[in-house]
Amino acid sequence: MKTVIKTFPILILLSISSFITICAEFDIRDDAAFRKLISPDAKLEKLAGGMRFTEGPVWVNADGGFLIFSDIPANQLKKWSKSGSLTTFREPSNNANGNTVDRQGRLVTVEHSGRRVTLTENDGVVKTIVDSYNGKKFNSPNDVVVKSDGTIWFTDPPYGIKIEESELKTNFVFCYNPKNKELKVVASDFDRPNGLCFSPEEKLLYIADSGKPRHIRVFEVTPDNALKNGRVFCKIDKGGPDGIRCDSNGNIWSSAGDGVHIFAPDGKLIGKILCPETPSNLCFGGDDGKTLFITARTSLYAIKTLVTGAVK
Ligand code: MG
């Protein structure tokens, strides 16, 4: 049974800031499960706008906490602070897309035109972690996640290059081990591998396919960091999946054509947070880790939730 709750589609301008609060529209499929994740009075806030195509949000705990995200065509990494200020963190960004942090809190970024994975040291120096496989350049690394053992997992679809520029001719999912510099392919049968995230215990890895399948697959992660027993976890019924995140209860939050779709660990759709612009990616953050930040086309949005991400 589908319940659509529509509250007032009125924009309320807050007088003391430039934030815009939008009464959130939800499409709830499992009321009890949804209400454990989103409070009935939760509001979707527009934190910033006027950008070109936002992607790759990550919460960084340093300096009191801030959000880094990409504006890919603007060739910028942006920084949003709790005061509401939006600044440019890096330009040029080599058309950076996905961002995450490693277990030391350092920024790990994948770049479209740089065709590489980078690490930003605490002193601000940007280093290439890895940029090729068997001597062939990556396509345009799209999204990235770091496992607790330090391995870096990323997807490499060709969205940031002309298809004829692909040297690999395949859209791999990779796992890189900085300790022994081993780069291995963990999946090679995706059309367009995109967002990826681990379950709370890292026993499962979810990978979105934003190409023709428009679904999310889930794999068991073996102790030696291979994937096995892959299966389709869920289909996205509006648009396709891009960035995805797992919460501390094992639910999967996926960007989709009409908003953020939330799936239970068994793959059932719990509900949707409907957004005025199409989301590309999302992350948990904020002081208590329970704010969901959403990059959506020209803007950055946020909504309070009742859970934290799988990785705090
Ligand atoms: Mg992506």
mmCIF file of C-alpha atoms and ligand atoms in Angstrom:
data_model
loop_
_atom_site.group_PDB
_atom_site.id
_atom_site.type_symbol
_atom_site.label_atom_id
_atom_site.label_comp_id
_atom_site.label_asym_id
_atom_site.label_seq_id
_atom_site.Cartn_x
_atom_site.Cartn_y
_atom_site.Cartn_z
ATOM 1 C CA MET A 1 0.000 0.000 0.000
ATOM 2 C CA LYS A 2 1.442 3.305 -1.030
ATOM 3 C CA THR A 3 0.953 6.330 1.180
ATOM 4 C CA VAL A 4 1.955 9.683 -0.184
ATOM 5 C CA ILE A 5 2.164 12.478 2.330
ATOM 6 C CA LYS A 6 2.211 15.900 0.791
ATOM 7 C CA THR A 7 2.729 18.826 3.053
ATOM 8 C CA PHE A 8 2.634 22.431 2.000
ATOM 9 C CA PRO A 9 4.746 23.003 -1.078
ATOM 10 C CA ILE A 10 5.576 26.435 0.201
ATOM 11 C CA LEU A 11 9.072 27.748 0.552
ATOM 12 C CA ILE A 12 9.631 29.346 3.907
ATOM 13 C CA LEU A 13 12.472 31.817 3.878
ATOM 14 C CA LEU A 14 14.273 31.928 7.162
ATOM 15 C CA SER A 15 14.929 35.536 7.943
ATOM 16 C CA ILE A 16 18.295 35.123 9.613
ATOM 17 C CA SER A 17 19.983 33.023 6.998
ATOM 18 C CA SER A 18 19.860 32.119 3.381
ATOM 19 C CA PHE A 19 18.668 28.592 4.175
ATOM 20 C CA ILE A 20 15.443 27.574 2.575
ATOM 21 C CA THR A 21 13.303 25.077 4.411
ATOM 22 C CA ILE A 22 11.143 22.937 2.216
ATOM 23 C CA CYS A 23 8.378 20.953 3.870
ATOM 24 C CA ALA A 24 9.513 17.493 2.925
ATOM 25 C CA GLU A 25 7.364 15.264 0.840
ATOM 26 C CA PHE A 26 7.639 11.599 1.625
ATOM 27 C CA ASP A 27 6.453 8.537 -0.222
ATOM 28 C CA ILE A 28 6.129 6.021 2.587
ATOM 29 C CA ARG A 29 5.784 2.295 1.876
ATOM 30 C CA ASP A 30 6.412 0.922 5.412
ATOM 31 C CA ASP A 31 5.233 3.441 7.969
ATOM 32 C CA ALA A 32 6.694 1.794 11.090
ATOM 33 C CA ALA A 33 10.120 1.296 9.517
ATOM 34 C CA PHE A 34 10.129 4.770 7.966
ATOM 35 C CA ARG A 35 9.301 6.487 11.253
ATOM 36 C CA LYS A 36 12.349 4.882 12.859
ATOM 37 C CA LEU A 37 14.445 6.717 10.280
ATOM 38 C CA ILE A 38 12.726 10.051 9.665
ATOM 39 C CA SER A 39 10.721 12.083 12.143
ATOM 40 C CA PRO A 40 7.279 13.243 10.892
ATOM 41 C CA ASP A 41 8.303 16.873 11.312
ATOM 42 C CA ALA A 42 11.656 16.540 9.525
ATOM 43 C CA LYS A 43 12.226 19.241 6.950
ATOM 44 C CA LEU A 44 14.315 19.232 3.843
ATOM 45 C CA GLU A 45 16.597 22.268 3.879
ATOM 46 C CA LYS A 46 18.233 23.784 0.866
ATOM 47 C CA LEU A 47 21.675 24.731 2.155
ATOM 48 C CA ALA A 48 23.167 26.141 -1.031
ATOM 49 C CA GLY A 49 22.325 26.552 -4.709
ATOM 50 C CA GLY A 50 23.563 28.093 -7.927
ATOM 51 C CA MET A 51 26.069 25.369 -8.752
ATOM 52 C CA ARG A 52 26.249 23.296 -11.922
ATOM 53 C CA PHE A 53 26.264 19.578 -11.017
ATOM 54 C CA THR A 54 26.941 18.631 -7.419
ATOM 55 C CA GLU A 55 28.225 15.206 -6.363
ATOM 56 C CA GLY A 56 30.386 13.359 -3.878
ATOM 57 C CA PRO A 57 29.454 14.724 -0.421
ATOM 58 C CA VAL A 58 31.503 13.641 2.585
ATOM 59 C CA TRP A 59 31.444 14.853 6.171
ATOM 60 C CA VAL A 60 34.876 15.666 7.595
ATOM 61 C CA ASN A 61 35.203 15.777 11.377
ATOM 62 C CA ALA A 62 38.305 18.013 11.474
ATOM 63 C CA ASP A 63 38.058 21.671 12.581
ATOM 64 C CA GLY A 64 34.651 21.258 14.187
ATOM 65 C CA GLY A 65 33.177 19.488 11.173
ATOM 66 C CA PHE A 66 32.388 20.514 7.619
ATOM 67 C CA LEU A 67 31.097 19.046 4.377
ATOM 68 C CA ILE A 68 33.184 18.631 1.243
ATOM 69 C CA PHE A 69 31.454 17.976 -2.068
ATOM 70 C CA SER A 70 32.140 18.302 -5.788
ATOM 71 C CA ASP A 71 30.773 20.600 -8.447
ATOM 72 C CA ILE A 72 32.047 18.468 -11.320
ATOM 73 C CA PRO A 73 31.638 20.742 -14.389
ATOM 74 C CA ALA A 74 32.726 23.801 -12.395
ATOM 75 C CA ASN A 75 35.972 21.928 -11.696
ATOM 76 C CA GLN A 76 35.678 22.709 -7.987
ATOM 77 C CA LEU A 77 35.544 21.020 -4.638
ATOM 78 C CA LYS A 78 33.219 22.993 -2.364
ATOM 79 C CA LYS A 79 33.235 23.314 1.423
ATOM 80 C CA TRP A 80 30.050 23.921 3.378
ATOM 81 C CA SER A 81 30.453 24.936 7.014
ATOM 82 C CA LYS A 82 27.953 24.775 9.856
ATOM 83 C CA SER A 83 27.778 28.567 9.861
ATOM 84 C CA GLY A 84 26.155 28.236 6.439
ATOM 85 C CA SER A 85 29.148 29.528 4.521
ATOM 86 C CA LEU A 86 29.998 27.965 1.189
ATOM 87 C CA THR A 87 33.554 28.318 -0.075
ATOM 88 C CA THR A 88 35.686 26.762 -2.769
ATOM 89 C CA PHE A 89 37.964 24.180 -1.188
ATOM 90 C CA ARG A 90 39.977 23.288 -4.308
ATOM 91 C CA GLU A 91 40.114 24.642 -7.860
ATOM 92 C CA PRO A 92 40.892 23.138 -10.247
ATOM 93 C CA SER A 93 39.677 19.844 -8.848
ATOM 94 C CA ASN A 94 40.394 17.848 -12.013
ATOM 95 C CA ASN A 95 36.618 17.462 -12.199
ATOM 96 C CA ALA A 96 36.539 15.553 -8.931
ATOM 97 C CA ASN A 97 33.487 13.387 -8.351
ATOM 98 C CA GLY A 98 33.265 11.041 -5.326
ATOM 99 C CA ASN A 99 34.825 11.858 -1.975
ATOM 100 C CA THR A 100 35.290 9.891 1.213
ATOM 101 C CA VAL A 101 37.610 9.910 4.217
ATOM 102 C CA ASP A 102 40.029 7.225 5.286
ATOM 103 C CA ARG A 103 40.286 5.962 8.858
ATOM 104 C CA GLN A 104 42.763 8.731 9.649
ATOM 105 C CA GLY A 105 40.166 11.287 8.544
ATOM 106 C CA ARG A 106 42.058 12.252 5.382
ATOM 107 C CA LEU A 107 40.152 13.136 2.244
ATOM 108 C CA VAL A 108 40.166 10.534 -0.538
ATOM 109 C CA THR A 109 38.892 11.816 -3.883
ATOM 110 C CA VAL A 110 38.304 10.332 -7.324
ATOM 111 C CA GLU A 111 38.786 12.594 -10.329
ATOM 112 C CA HIS A 112 37.182 12.449 -13.769
ATOM 113 C CA SER A 113 39.722 14.410 -15.829
ATOM 114 C CA GLY A 114 42.599 13.483 -13.508
ATOM 115 C CA ARG A 115 41.541 9.848 -14.065
ATOM 116 C CA ARG A 116 42.939 8.957 -10.671
ATOM 117 C CA VAL A 117 42.349 8.396 -6.970
ATOM 118 C CA THR A 118 43.959 10.962 -4.678
ATOM 119 C CA LEU A 119 44.725 11.433 -1.005
ATOM 120 C CA THR A 120 44.782 14.879 0.578
ATOM 121 C CA GLU A 121 47.343 14.849 3.363
ATOM 122 C CA ASN A 122 46.662 16.774 6.562
ATOM 123 C CA ASP A 123 49.006 19.516 5.353
ATOM 124 C CA GLY A 124 46.872 19.938 2.218
ATOM 125 C CA VAL A 125 49.252 18.230 -0.200
ATOM 126 C CA VAL A 126 47.357 16.162 -2.788
ATOM 127 C CA LYS A 127 48.985 12.866 -3.759
ATOM 128 C CA THR A 128 48.047 10.338 -6.412
ATOM 129 C CA ILE A 129 47.160 7.015 -4.814
ATOM 130 C CA VAL A 130 46.610 5.084 -8.045
ATOM 131 C CA ASP A 131 45.809 6.066 -11.644
ATOM 132 C CA SER A 132 46.152 3.006 -13.873
ATOM 133 C CA TYR A 133 45.636 -0.724 -14.127
ATOM 134 C CA ASN A 134 48.190 -2.870 -15.967
ATOM 135 C CA GLY A 135 49.634 0.306 -17.476
ATOM 136 C CA LYS A 136 46.283 1.538 -18.790
ATOM 137 C CA LYS A 137 44.662 4.727 -17.531
ATOM 138 C CA PHE A 138 41.449 4.479 -15.565
ATOM 139 C CA ASN A 139 38.307 5.658 -17.345
ATOM 140 C CA SER A 140 37.003 8.309 -14.933
ATOM 141 C CA PRO A 141 36.778 7.035 -11.355
ATOM 142 C CA ASN A 142 33.338 7.899 -10.055
ATOM 143 C CA ASP A 143 32.908 6.969 -6.410
ATOM 144 C CA VAL A 144 35.051 5.620 -3.623
ATOM 145 C CA VAL A 145 34.865 4.077 -0.180
ATOM 146 C CA VAL A 146 37.570 3.062 2.303
ATOM 147 C CA LYS A 147 37.286 -0.183 4.281
ATOM 148 C CA SER A 148 38.480 -0.334 7.892
ATOM 149 C CA ASP A 149 41.566 -2.309 6.817
ATOM 150 C CA GLY A 150 42.634 0.704 4.741
ATOM 151 C CA THR A 151 41.795 -0.759 1.334
ATOM 152 C CA ILE A 152 40.262 1.677 -1.140
ATOM 153 C CA TRP A 153 37.329 0.491 -3.263
ATOM 154 C CA PHE A 154 36.200 2.496 -6.268
ATOM 155 C CA THR A 155 34.164 2.326 -9.457
ATOM 156 C CA ASP A 156 35.387 3.332 -12.903
ATOM 157 C CA PRO A 157 32.615 4.008 -15.435
ATOM 158 C CA PRO A 158 33.357 6.224 -18.472
ATOM 159 C CA TYR A 159 31.049 9.148 -17.604
ATOM 160 C CA GLY A 160 33.925 11.638 -17.494
ATOM 161 C CA ILE A 161 35.585 10.757 -20.808
ATOM 162 C CA LYS A 162 34.622 10.152 -24.411
ATOM 163 C CA ILE A 163 33.992 6.438 -24.777
ATOM 164 C CA GLU A 164 36.753 6.108 -27.395
ATOM 165 C CA GLU A 165 39.232 7.455 -24.837
ATOM 166 C CA SER A 166 38.793 4.385 -22.669
ATOM 167 C CA GLU A 167 42.030 2.423 -22.532
ATOM 168 C CA LEU A 168 40.605 -0.291 -20.329
ATOM 169 C CA LYS A 169 37.509 -0.832 -22.515
ATOM 170 C CA THR A 170 35.794 -2.218 -19.431
ATOM 171 C CA ASN A 171 34.077 -0.548 -16.493
ATOM 172 C CA PHE A 172 35.672 -2.208 -13.505
ATOM 173 C CA VAL A 173 35.172 -2.038 -9.777
ATOM 174 C CA PHE A 174 38.597 -1.992 -8.125
ATOM 175 C CA CYS A 175 40.090 -2.639 -4.701
ATOM 176 C CA TYR A 176 43.452 -1.016 -3.968
ATOM 177 C CA ASN A 177 45.625 -1.915 -1.014
ATOM 178 C CA PRO A 178 47.958 1.006 -0.150
ATOM 179 C CA LYS A 179 50.064 -1.278 2.074
ATOM 180 C CA ASN A 180 51.312 -3.552 -0.721
ATOM 181 C CA LYS A 181 50.173 -1.389 -3.674
ATOM 182 C CA GLU A 182 48.101 -4.252 -5.040
ATOM 183 C CA LEU A 183 45.275 -3.176 -7.350
ATOM 184 C CA LYS A 184 42.757 -5.828 -8.199
ATOM 185 C CA VAL A 185 39.507 -6.027 -10.097
ATOM 186 C CA VAL A 186 36.661 -7.127 -7.831
ATOM 187 C CA ALA A 187 33.864 -6.834 -10.399
ATOM 188 C CA SER A 188 33.923 -6.569 -14.189
ATOM 189 C CA ASP A 189 30.341 -7.266 -15.230
ATOM 190 C CA PHE A 190 28.695 -3.930 -14.432
ATOM 191 C CA ASP A 191 27.360 -1.699 -17.184
ATOM 192 C CA ARG A 192 28.068 1.543 -15.295
ATOM 193 C CA PRO A 193 29.311 0.825 -11.747
ATOM 194 C CA ASN A 194 28.711 3.905 -9.653
ATOM 195 C CA GLY A 195 28.049 4.418 -5.911
ATOM 196 C CA LEU A 196 29.237 1.812 -3.440
ATOM 197 C CA CYS A 197 29.065 1.228 0.317
ATOM 198 C CA PHE A 198 29.764 -1.437 2.916
ATOM 199 C CA SER A 199 27.313 -2.869 5.431
ATOM 200 C CA PRO A 200 28.068 -1.966 9.082
ATOM 201 C CA GLU A 201 30.211 -5.077 9.655
ATOM 202 C CA GLU A 202 31.761 -4.819 6.166
ATOM 203 C CA LYS A 203 30.593 -8.337 5.374
ATOM 204 C CA LEU A 204 28.583 -7.004 2.427
ATOM 205 C CA LEU A 205 29.392 -4.545 -0.330
ATOM 206 C CA TYR A 206 26.604 -2.787 -2.246
ATOM 207 C CA ILE A 207 27.342 -1.420 -5.721
ATOM 208 C CA ALA A 208 24.953 0.684 -7.799
ATOM 209 C CA ASP A 209 24.717 0.136 -11.551
ATOM 210 C CA SER A 210 23.502 3.410 -13.050
ATOM 211 C CA GLY A 211 23.619 2.016 -16.587
ATOM 212 C CA LYS A 212 20.947 -0.073 -18.204
ATOM 213 C CA PRO A 213 20.171 -2.281 -15.167
ATOM 214 C CA ARG A 214 19.398 0.685 -12.857
ATOM 215 C CA HIS A 215 19.705 -1.520 -9.841
ATOM 216 C CA ILE A 216 21.884 -2.075 -6.788
ATOM 217 C CA ARG A 217 23.697 -5.370 -6.366
ATOM 218 C CA VAL A 218 25.031 -6.803 -3.098
ATOM 219 C CA PHE A 219 28.033 -9.099 -2.642
ATOM 220 C CA GLU A 220 29.574 -10.994 0.217
ATOM 221 C CA VAL A 221 33.090 -9.726 0.979
ATOM 222 C CA THR A 222 35.605 -12.518 1.598
ATOM 223 C CA PRO A 223 38.410 -12.164 4.194
ATOM 224 C CA ASP A 224 40.913 -11.605 1.368
ATOM 225 C CA ASN A 225 38.780 -8.807 -0.114
ATOM 226 C CA ALA A 226 37.174 -10.574 -3.030
ATOM 227 C CA LEU A 227 33.456 -10.518 -3.787
ATOM 228 C CA LYS A 228 31.226 -13.572 -4.034
ATOM 229 C CA ASN A 229 27.577 -14.557 -4.260
ATOM 230 C CA GLY A 230 26.502 -11.322 -5.948
ATOM 231 C CA ARG A 231 22.794 -10.779 -6.473
ATOM 232 C CA VAL A 232 20.405 -7.970 -7.293
ATOM 233 C CA PHE A 233 19.506 -6.219 -4.026
ATOM 234 C CA CYS A 234 16.905 -3.785 -5.346
ATOM 235 C CA LYS A 235 15.651 -2.062 -8.477
ATOM 236 C CA ILE A 236 15.230 1.706 -8.630
ATOM 237 C CA ASP A 237 11.753 2.525 -9.947
ATOM 238 C CA LYS A 238 12.390 6.190 -10.843
ATOM 239 C CA GLY A 239 15.558 7.126 -12.682
ATOM 240 C CA GLY A 240 18.632 5.204 -11.655
ATOM 241 C CA PRO A 241 20.873 4.792 -8.625
ATOM 242 C CA ASP A 242 23.987 6.931 -8.306
ATOM 243 C CA GLY A 243 25.516 7.516 -4.871
ATOM 244 C CA ILE A 244 24.463 5.157 -2.071
ATOM 245 C CA ARG A 245 25.071 4.958 1.677
ATOM 246 C CA CYS A 246 24.371 2.356 4.348
ATOM 247 C CA ASP A 247 23.097 3.414 7.771
ATOM 248 C CA SER A 248 24.037 1.903 11.129
ATOM 249 C CA ASN A 249 21.032 -0.451 10.950
ATOM 250 C CA GLY A 250 22.006 -1.812 7.547
ATOM 251 C CA ASN A 251 19.402 0.096 5.522
ATOM 252 C CA ILE A 252 20.525 1.345 2.117
ATOM 253 C CA TRP A 253 19.869 4.980 1.131
ATOM 254 C CA SER A 254 20.098 5.527 -2.611
ATOM 255 C CA SER A 255 19.879 8.543 -4.837
ATOM 256 C CA ALA A 256 17.194 8.142 -7.501
ATOM 257 C CA GLY A 257 15.293 10.156 -10.068
ATOM 258 C CA ASP A 258 12.670 11.517 -7.684
ATOM 259 C CA GLY A 259 14.611 11.672 -4.438
ATOM 260 C CA VAL A 260 16.318 9.424 -1.927
ATOM 261 C CA HIS A 261 15.004 5.848 -1.741
ATOM 262 C CA ILE A 262 15.510 3.925 1.493
ATOM 263 C CA PHE A 263 15.696 0.123 1.380
ATOM 264 C CA ALA A 264 15.587 -2.311 4.295
ATOM 265 C CA PRO A 265 18.379 -4.906 4.554
ATOM 266 C CA ASP A 266 16.080 -7.380 2.795
ATOM 267 C CA GLY A 267 15.820 -5.041 -0.216
ATOM 268 C CA LYS A 268 12.233 -3.875 0.418
ATOM 269 C CA LEU A 269 11.531 -0.202 -0.222
ATOM 270 C CA ILE A 270 10.767 1.523 3.108
ATOM 271 C CA GLY A 271 10.043 4.894 1.555
ATOM 272 C CA LYS A 272 11.348 7.902 -0.295
ATOM 273 C CA ILE A 273 12.418 11.419 0.574
ATOM 274 C CA LEU A 274 11.162 13.319 -2.454
ATOM 275 C CA CYS A 275 13.453 16.119 -3.613
ATOM 276 C CA PRO A 276 12.836 19.164 -5.823
ATOM 277 C CA GLU A 277 16.001 18.361 -7.802
ATOM 278 C CA THR A 278 17.326 14.933 -8.767
ATOM 279 C CA PRO A 279 19.882 13.708 -6.212
ATOM 280 C CA SER A 280 23.249 12.397 -7.347
ATOM 281 C CA ASN A 281 24.668 11.372 -4.003
ATOM 282 C CA LEU A 282 24.289 11.613 -0.238
ATOM 283 C CA CYS A 283 26.117 11.146 3.043
ATOM 284 C CA PHE A 284 25.512 11.202 6.770
ATOM 285 C CA GLY A 285 27.214 13.853 8.865
ATOM 286 C CA GLY A 286 26.733 16.800 11.169
ATOM 287 C CA ASP A 287 27.560 17.003 14.886
ATOM 288 C CA ASP A 288 25.646 13.851 15.797
ATOM 289 C CA GLY A 289 26.173 12.120 12.448
ATOM 290 C CA LYS A 290 22.425 12.013 11.814
ATOM 291 C CA THR A 291 22.051 14.705 9.179
ATOM 292 C CA LEU A 292 21.651 13.395 5.654
ATOM 293 C CA PHE A 293 23.342 15.702 3.148
ATOM 294 C CA ILE A 294 22.115 15.381 -0.433
ATOM 295 C CA THR A 295 23.826 16.720 -3.534
ATOM 296 C CA ALA A 296 21.180 17.304 -6.194
ATOM 297 C CA ARG A 297 21.999 18.952 -9.525
ATOM 298 C CA THR A 298 22.588 22.664 -8.772
ATOM 299 C CA SER A 299 22.089 22.484 -5.018
ATOM 300 C CA LEU A 300 22.981 21.020 -1.657
ATOM 301 C CA TYR A 301 20.150 19.837 0.620
ATOM 302 C CA ALA A 302 19.982 18.354 4.127
ATOM 303 C CA ILE A 303 17.434 16.609 6.311
ATOM 304 C CA LYS A 304 17.655 15.409 9.901
ATOM 305 C CA THR A 305 17.318 11.667 10.333
ATOM 306 C CA LEU A 306 17.187 9.370 13.361
ATOM 307 C CA VAL A 307 20.177 7.227 12.386
ATOM 308 C CA THR A 308 23.873 7.572 11.659
ATOM 309 C CA GLY A 309 25.797 6.182 8.749
ATOM 310 C CA ALA A 310 27.341 2.716 8.926
ATOM 311 C CA VAL A 311 30.715 4.425 9.174
ATOM 312 C CA LYS A 312 30.773 7.255 11.710
HETATM 313 MG MG MG B 1 28.362 8.781 -8.788
#
